[in-house]
Amino acid sequence: MAPEICRYADLSAAIRRAPPRCGSVRLVAIDGPGGAGKSVFAERLARALGSVAILHTDDFASWENAVEWWGRLEAEALGPLATGEHVRYRAYDWSARRIGDWRELPTSDVVLLEGVSSARRAVADRLSLAIWIEAPPSVRLARGIERDGDAMRGQWKRWMAGEETHYTRDRTRERADVIVDGAPSIRDDPKVEFVCVAGGPTTEGGGSAT
């Protein structure tokens, strides 16, 4: 399909209609490579859903361990979430480069799992929806350097190479229900709209078109 403008309100309605697959929780993954715009998208979608909880994979990943931290997220977050238990975990401190403070996930009937590899094959059967955010590598690298400084350019390039290896192996994008342009060239109102590359809610607020 050609890129089209979609509304967060319609996407949130589609999520509310989707069946819960992680216990009683509708778990929605917002995946895509670093710098694509996942965090901002998650914040806007969370607001449209009524300020639901966001679980960031950055609380488990690190520069040295981009994707192999999944076991800790399963044990400390997804497992308890599926059984209705309280979710409490220690978040990684990227500045100190070590495990940091304890965090608690607010009780929520919808949880947005945001971050690199969040829609990986290992969790696919528990997702009510998988969203993929993409942007050109040059845009993503520029965003990363703007945030972290030019001294991190080499680290960012290594990170991006590792991401590409993971996504090629996992084929995450192919399983996504909604694909979003994280650097759109067409005009939209970013607070309430986003640009769909494929999939997306119908104008009546229906489910994915994929």
PDB file of C-alpha atoms in Angstrom:
ATOM      1  CA  MET A   1       0.000   0.000   0.000  1.00  0.00           C
ATOM      2  CA  ALA A   2       1.022   3.614  -0.477  1.00  0.00           C
ATOM      3  CA  PRO A   3       1.938   5.497   2.706  1.00  0.00           C
ATOM      4  CA  GLU A   4      -1.134   6.952   4.375  1.00  0.00           C
ATOM      5  CA  ILE A   5      -1.915   9.041   7.421  1.00  0.00           C
ATOM      6  CA  CYS A   6      -3.402   7.063  10.326  1.00  0.00           C
ATOM      7  CA  ARG A   7      -4.674   8.209  13.708  1.00  0.00           C
ATOM      8  CA  TYR A   8      -3.459   7.084  17.122  1.00  0.00           C
ATOM      9  CA  ALA A   9      -7.106   7.078  18.242  1.00  0.00           C
ATOM     10  CA  ASP A  10      -7.994   4.468  15.612  1.00  0.00           C
ATOM     11  CA  LEU A  11      -4.958   2.356  16.456  1.00  0.00           C
ATOM     12  CA  SER A  12      -5.795   2.469  20.161  1.00  0.00           C
ATOM     13  CA  ALA A  13      -9.362   1.373  19.385  1.00  0.00           C
ATOM     14  CA  ALA A  14      -8.036  -1.567  17.369  1.00  0.00           C
ATOM     15  CA  ILE A  15      -5.762  -2.554  20.261  1.00  0.00           C
ATOM     16  CA  ARG A  16      -8.660  -2.423  22.710  1.00  0.00           C
ATOM     17  CA  ARG A  17     -10.607  -4.839  20.490  1.00  0.00           C
ATOM     18  CA  ALA A  18      -7.700  -7.246  20.109  1.00  0.00           C
ATOM     19  CA  PRO A  19      -7.719 -10.319  22.374  1.00  0.00           C
ATOM     20  CA  PRO A  20      -5.287 -10.390  25.329  1.00  0.00           C
ATOM     21  CA  ARG A  21      -2.603 -13.016  24.786  1.00  0.00           C
ATOM     22  CA  CYS A  22      -0.249 -12.382  27.701  1.00  0.00           C
ATOM     23  CA  GLY A  23      -2.524 -13.545  30.490  1.00  0.00           C
ATOM     24  CA  SER A  24      -5.215 -10.867  30.776  1.00  0.00           C
ATOM     25  CA  VAL A  25      -2.935  -8.199  29.286  1.00  0.00           C
ATOM     26  CA  ARG A  26      -2.889  -6.910  25.731  1.00  0.00           C
ATOM     27  CA  LEU A  27       0.840  -6.785  25.047  1.00  0.00           C
ATOM     28  CA  VAL A  28       1.760  -4.538  22.116  1.00  0.00           C
ATOM     29  CA  ALA A  29       5.329  -4.525  20.785  1.00  0.00           C
ATOM     30  CA  ILE A  30       6.804  -1.373  19.251  1.00  0.00           C
ATOM     31  CA  ASP A  31       9.947  -2.592  17.517  1.00  0.00           C
ATOM     32  CA  GLY A  32      12.438  -1.231  15.024  1.00  0.00           C
ATOM     33  CA  PRO A  33      16.093  -0.206  14.882  1.00  0.00           C
ATOM     34  CA  GLY A  34      17.664   2.413  17.125  1.00  0.00           C
ATOM     35  CA  GLY A  35      16.829   6.005  16.243  1.00  0.00           C
ATOM     36  CA  ALA A  36      13.701   5.102  14.249  1.00  0.00           C
ATOM     37  CA  GLY A  37      11.331   6.910  16.615  1.00  0.00           C
ATOM     38  CA  LYS A  38       9.956   4.099  18.775  1.00  0.00           C
ATOM     39  CA  SER A  39      10.015   5.912  22.125  1.00  0.00           C
ATOM     40  CA  VAL A  40       8.128   8.966  20.871  1.00  0.00           C
ATOM     41  CA  PHE A  41       5.594   6.761  19.082  1.00  0.00           C
ATOM     42  CA  ALA A  42       5.076   4.704  22.255  1.00  0.00           C
ATOM     43  CA  GLU A  43       4.474   7.817  24.367  1.00  0.00           C
ATOM     44  CA  ARG A  44       1.868   9.155  21.943  1.00  0.00           C
ATOM     45  CA  LEU A  45       0.124   5.800  21.629  1.00  0.00           C
ATOM     46  CA  ALA A  46       0.118   5.368  25.409  1.00  0.00           C
ATOM     47  CA  ARG A  47      -1.654   8.708  25.774  1.00  0.00           C
ATOM     48  CA  ALA A  48      -4.230   7.728  23.162  1.00  0.00           C
ATOM     49  CA  LEU A  49      -4.858   4.519  25.113  1.00  0.00           C
ATOM     50  CA  GLY A  50      -5.378   6.401  28.368  1.00  0.00           C
ATOM     51  CA  SER A  51      -1.810   6.535  29.737  1.00  0.00           C
ATOM     52  CA  VAL A  52      -1.151   2.799  29.753  1.00  0.00           C
ATOM     53  CA  ALA A  53       2.135   1.311  30.962  1.00  0.00           C
ATOM     54  CA  ILE A  54       5.270   1.266  28.801  1.00  0.00           C
ATOM     55  CA  LEU A  55       7.947  -1.369  29.342  1.00  0.00           C
ATOM     56  CA  HIS A  56      11.240  -0.319  27.700  1.00  0.00           C
ATOM     57  CA  THR A  57      13.711  -2.934  26.494  1.00  0.00           C
ATOM     58  CA  ASP A  58      16.439  -0.328  27.141  1.00  0.00           C
ATOM     59  CA  ASP A  59      15.950  -1.175  30.818  1.00  0.00           C
ATOM     60  CA  PHE A  60      17.399  -4.614  30.030  1.00  0.00           C
ATOM     61  CA  ALA A  61      19.746  -4.047  27.081  1.00  0.00           C
ATOM     62  CA  SER A  62      23.146  -2.353  27.099  1.00  0.00           C
ATOM     63  CA  TRP A  63      25.786  -1.203  24.595  1.00  0.00           C
ATOM     64  CA  GLU A  64      27.621  -4.450  25.251  1.00  0.00           C
ATOM     65  CA  ASN A  65      24.510  -6.641  25.055  1.00  0.00           C
ATOM     66  CA  ALA A  66      22.124  -5.456  22.372  1.00  0.00           C
ATOM     67  CA  VAL A  67      19.731  -8.422  22.149  1.00  0.00           C
ATOM     68  CA  GLU A  68      20.882 -11.331  24.332  1.00  0.00           C
ATOM     69  CA  TRP A  69      19.270 -10.018  27.551  1.00  0.00           C
ATOM     70  CA  TRP A  70      15.864 -11.505  26.780  1.00  0.00           C
ATOM     71  CA  GLY A  71      15.944 -14.113  29.535  1.00  0.00           C
ATOM     72  CA  ARG A  72      15.973 -11.429  32.231  1.00  0.00           C
ATOM     73  CA  LEU A  73      13.006  -9.618  30.704  1.00  0.00           C
ATOM     74  CA  GLU A  74      11.089 -12.910  30.567  1.00  0.00           C
ATOM     75  CA  ALA A  75      11.858 -13.740  34.190  1.00  0.00           C
ATOM     76  CA  GLU A  76      11.393 -10.292  35.713  1.00  0.00           C
ATOM     77  CA  ALA A  77       8.615  -8.796  33.561  1.00  0.00           C
ATOM     78  CA  LEU A  78       6.817 -10.937  31.006  1.00  0.00           C
ATOM     79  CA  GLY A  79       6.437 -13.979  33.227  1.00  0.00           C
ATOM     80  CA  PRO A  80       4.855 -12.056  36.119  1.00  0.00           C
ATOM     81  CA  LEU A  81       2.777 -10.027  33.669  1.00  0.00           C
ATOM     82  CA  ALA A  82       1.245 -13.187  32.198  1.00  0.00           C
ATOM     83  CA  THR A  83       0.305 -14.581  35.611  1.00  0.00           C
ATOM     84  CA  GLY A  84      -1.099 -11.323  36.970  1.00  0.00           C
ATOM     85  CA  GLU A  85       1.742 -10.765  39.430  1.00  0.00           C
ATOM     86  CA  HIS A  86       3.332  -7.436  40.292  1.00  0.00           C
ATOM     87  CA  VAL A  87       6.164  -6.542  37.904  1.00  0.00           C
ATOM     88  CA  ARG A  88       9.305  -5.212  39.561  1.00  0.00           C
ATOM     89  CA  TYR A  89      12.754  -5.232  37.982  1.00  0.00           C
ATOM     90  CA  ARG A  90      16.140  -3.514  38.101  1.00  0.00           C
ATOM     91  CA  ALA A  91      16.729  -1.199  35.145  1.00  0.00           C
ATOM     92  CA  TYR A  92      20.080  -0.956  33.420  1.00  0.00           C
ATOM     93  CA  ASP A  93      21.865   2.370  33.991  1.00  0.00           C
ATOM     94  CA  TRP A  94      23.368   3.369  30.631  1.00  0.00           C
ATOM     95  CA  SER A  95      25.498   6.152  32.120  1.00  0.00           C
ATOM     96  CA  ALA A  96      27.060   4.027  34.859  1.00  0.00           C
ATOM     97  CA  ARG A  97      27.038   0.933  32.601  1.00  0.00           C
ATOM     98  CA  ARG A  98      25.666  -1.359  35.288  1.00  0.00           C
ATOM     99  CA  ILE A  99      22.375  -2.629  36.675  1.00  0.00           C
ATOM    100  CA  GLY A 100      20.681   0.280  38.407  1.00  0.00           C
ATOM    101  CA  ASP A 101      17.611   1.054  40.495  1.00  0.00           C
ATOM    102  CA  TRP A 102      14.467  -0.968  40.966  1.00  0.00           C
ATOM    103  CA  ARG A 103      11.455  -0.006  38.884  1.00  0.00           C
ATOM    104  CA  GLU A 104       7.836  -1.062  39.051  1.00  0.00           C
ATOM    105  CA  LEU A 105       5.432  -1.417  36.140  1.00  0.00           C
ATOM    106  CA  PRO A 106       2.036   0.136  36.833  1.00  0.00           C
ATOM    107  CA  THR A 107      -0.923  -2.218  36.627  1.00  0.00           C
ATOM    108  CA  SER A 108      -2.435  -1.901  33.158  1.00  0.00           C
ATOM    109  CA  ASP A 109      -4.682  -3.921  30.862  1.00  0.00           C
ATOM    110  CA  VAL A 110      -2.520  -2.806  27.919  1.00  0.00           C
ATOM    111  CA  VAL A 111       1.282  -2.785  28.105  1.00  0.00           C
ATOM    112  CA  LEU A 112       3.449  -1.322  25.361  1.00  0.00           C
ATOM    113  CA  LEU A 113       6.710  -3.260  25.048  1.00  0.00           C
ATOM    114  CA  GLU A 114       8.950  -0.701  23.374  1.00  0.00           C
ATOM    115  CA  GLY A 115      12.445  -1.112  22.057  1.00  0.00           C
ATOM    116  CA  VAL A 116      14.876  -2.966  19.832  1.00  0.00           C
ATOM    117  CA  SER A 117      13.850  -6.632  19.360  1.00  0.00           C
ATOM    118  CA  SER A 118      10.614  -6.238  21.379  1.00  0.00           C
ATOM    119  CA  ALA A 119       8.600  -8.074  18.696  1.00  0.00           C
ATOM    120  CA  ARG A 120      11.101 -10.908  18.338  1.00  0.00           C
ATOM    121  CA  ARG A 121       9.860 -14.369  17.458  1.00  0.00           C
ATOM    122  CA  ALA A 122      10.174 -15.543  21.089  1.00  0.00           C
ATOM    123  CA  VAL A 123       7.243 -13.358  22.166  1.00  0.00           C
ATOM    124  CA  ALA A 124       5.140 -13.375  18.990  1.00  0.00           C
ATOM    125  CA  ASP A 125       2.451 -15.705  20.358  1.00  0.00           C
ATOM    126  CA  ARG A 126       1.846 -13.366  23.331  1.00  0.00           C
ATOM    127  CA  LEU A 127       1.473 -10.159  21.332  1.00  0.00           C
ATOM    128  CA  SER A 128      -1.911  -8.649  20.628  1.00  0.00           C
ATOM    129  CA  LEU A 129      -0.240  -6.424  18.032  1.00  0.00           C
ATOM    130  CA  ALA A 130       3.248  -5.947  16.605  1.00  0.00           C
ATOM    131  CA  ILE A 131       4.228  -2.475  15.359  1.00  0.00           C
ATOM    132  CA  TRP A 132       7.404  -1.841  13.372  1.00  0.00           C
ATOM    133  CA  ILE A 133       8.931   1.668  13.150  1.00  0.00           C
ATOM    134  CA  GLU A 134      11.516   2.347  10.448  1.00  0.00           C
ATOM    135  CA  ALA A 135      13.667   5.196   9.168  1.00  0.00           C
ATOM    136  CA  PRO A 136      16.696   5.419   6.849  1.00  0.00           C
ATOM    137  CA  PRO A 137      20.045   4.473   8.439  1.00  0.00           C
ATOM    138  CA  SER A 138      21.448   7.964   7.867  1.00  0.00           C
ATOM    139  CA  VAL A 139      18.523   9.522   9.744  1.00  0.00           C
ATOM    140  CA  ARG A 140      18.804   7.048  12.606  1.00  0.00           C
ATOM    141  CA  LEU A 141      22.540   7.570  12.967  1.00  0.00           C
ATOM    142  CA  ALA A 142      22.110  11.366  12.946  1.00  0.00           C
ATOM    143  CA  ARG A 143      19.484  11.110  15.688  1.00  0.00           C
ATOM    144  CA  GLY A 144      21.739   8.897  17.766  1.00  0.00           C
ATOM    145  CA  ILE A 145      24.703  11.254  17.430  1.00  0.00           C
ATOM    146  CA  GLU A 146      22.506  14.229  18.287  1.00  0.00           C
ATOM    147  CA  ARG A 147      21.421  12.499  21.481  1.00  0.00           C
ATOM    148  CA  ASP A 148      24.677  10.831  22.562  1.00  0.00           C
ATOM    149  CA  GLY A 149      27.386  13.000  21.004  1.00  0.00           C
ATOM    150  CA  ASP A 150      29.820  12.431  18.147  1.00  0.00           C
ATOM    151  CA  ALA A 151      32.171  10.481  20.405  1.00  0.00           C
ATOM    152  CA  MET A 152      29.595   7.665  20.263  1.00  0.00           C
ATOM    153  CA  ARG A 153      29.543   7.452  16.462  1.00  0.00           C
ATOM    154  CA  GLY A 154      31.611   4.262  16.392  1.00  0.00           C
ATOM    155  CA  GLN A 155      29.455   2.667  19.083  1.00  0.00           C
ATOM    156  CA  TRP A 156      26.315   3.570  17.159  1.00  0.00           C
ATOM    157  CA  LYS A 157      27.662   2.037  13.948  1.00  0.00           C
ATOM    158  CA  ARG A 158      28.498  -1.207  15.776  1.00  0.00           C
ATOM    159  CA  TRP A 159      25.041  -1.198  17.373  1.00  0.00           C
ATOM    160  CA  MET A 160      23.360  -0.713  13.985  1.00  0.00           C
ATOM    161  CA  ALA A 161      25.338  -3.595  12.482  1.00  0.00           C
ATOM    162  CA  GLY A 162      24.277  -5.849  15.353  1.00  0.00           C
ATOM    163  CA  GLU A 163      20.645  -4.832  14.920  1.00  0.00           C
ATOM    164  CA  GLU A 164      20.740  -5.655  11.229  1.00  0.00           C
ATOM    165  CA  THR A 165      22.101  -9.118  11.980  1.00  0.00           C
ATOM    166  CA  HIS A 166      19.342  -9.774  14.527  1.00  0.00           C
ATOM    167  CA  TYR A 167      16.508  -8.499  12.333  1.00  0.00           C
ATOM    168  CA  THR A 168      17.721 -10.449   9.311  1.00  0.00           C
ATOM    169  CA  ARG A 169      17.743 -13.631  11.370  1.00  0.00           C
ATOM    170  CA  ASP A 170      14.483 -12.980  13.223  1.00  0.00           C
ATOM    171  CA  ARG A 171      12.559 -11.534  10.217  1.00  0.00           C
ATOM    172  CA  THR A 172      10.697  -9.248  12.602  1.00  0.00           C
ATOM    173  CA  ARG A 173       9.439  -6.770  10.019  1.00  0.00           C
ATOM    174  CA  GLU A 174       7.747  -9.526   8.031  1.00  0.00           C
ATOM    175  CA  ARG A 175       5.553 -10.436  11.028  1.00  0.00           C
ATOM    176  CA  ALA A 176       4.551  -6.858  11.926  1.00  0.00           C
ATOM    177  CA  ASP A 177       0.860  -5.970  11.852  1.00  0.00           C
ATOM    178  CA  VAL A 178       1.550  -2.264  11.343  1.00  0.00           C
ATOM    179  CA  ILE A 179       4.603  -0.680   9.705  1.00  0.00           C
ATOM    180  CA  VAL A 180       5.191   2.990  10.489  1.00  0.00           C
ATOM    181  CA  ASP A 181       7.399   5.562   8.755  1.00  0.00           C
ATOM    182  CA  GLY A 182       9.491   7.086  11.524  1.00  0.00           C
ATOM    183  CA  ALA A 183      10.798   9.842   9.236  1.00  0.00           C
ATOM    184  CA  PRO A 184       7.794  10.658   7.028  1.00  0.00           C
ATOM    185  CA  SER A 185       7.985  13.028   4.081  1.00  0.00           C
ATOM    186  CA  ILE A 186       4.230  13.594   3.945  1.00  0.00           C
ATOM    187  CA  ARG A 187       2.509  16.055   6.245  1.00  0.00           C
ATOM    188  CA  ASP A 188       0.704  14.856   9.353  1.00  0.00           C
ATOM    189  CA  ASP A 189      -0.180  16.128  12.823  1.00  0.00           C
ATOM    190  CA  PRO A 190       2.413  14.150  14.822  1.00  0.00           C
ATOM    191  CA  LYS A 191       0.610  14.481  18.136  1.00  0.00           C
ATOM    192  CA  VAL A 192      -2.454  12.623  16.892  1.00  0.00           C
ATOM    193  CA  GLU A 193      -1.404  11.057  13.572  1.00  0.00           C
ATOM    194  CA  PHE A 194       1.338   8.890  12.114  1.00  0.00           C
ATOM    195  CA  VAL A 195       2.241   7.609   8.657  1.00  0.00           C
ATOM    196  CA  CYS A 196       1.548   3.943   7.893  1.00  0.00           C
ATOM    197  CA  VAL A 197       3.684   2.152   5.332  1.00  0.00           C
ATOM    198  CA  ALA A 198       1.653  -1.059   5.617  1.00  0.00           C
ATOM    199  CA  GLY A 199      -1.153  -2.362   7.767  1.00  0.00           C
ATOM    200  CA  GLY A 200      -2.737   0.033  10.216  1.00  0.00           C
ATOM    201  CA  PRO A 201      -6.232   0.526  11.591  1.00  0.00           C
ATOM    202  CA  THR A 202      -9.148   1.118   9.288  1.00  0.00           C
ATOM    203  CA  THR A 203     -10.860   4.493   9.208  1.00  0.00           C
ATOM    204  CA  GLU A 204     -13.620   2.984  11.322  1.00  0.00           C
ATOM    205  CA  GLY A 205     -11.046   2.106  13.972  1.00  0.00           C
ATOM    206  CA  GLY A 206     -10.915  -1.516  12.900  1.00  0.00           C
ATOM    207  CA  GLY A 207      -8.069  -3.960  13.088  1.00  0.00           C
ATOM    208  CA  SER A 208      -4.936  -4.307  11.041  1.00  0.00           C
ATOM    209  CA  ALA A 209      -5.250  -4.279   7.300  1.00  0.00           C
ATOM    210  CA  THR A 210      -2.562  -6.943   6.964  1.00  0.00           C
TER     211      THR A 210
END
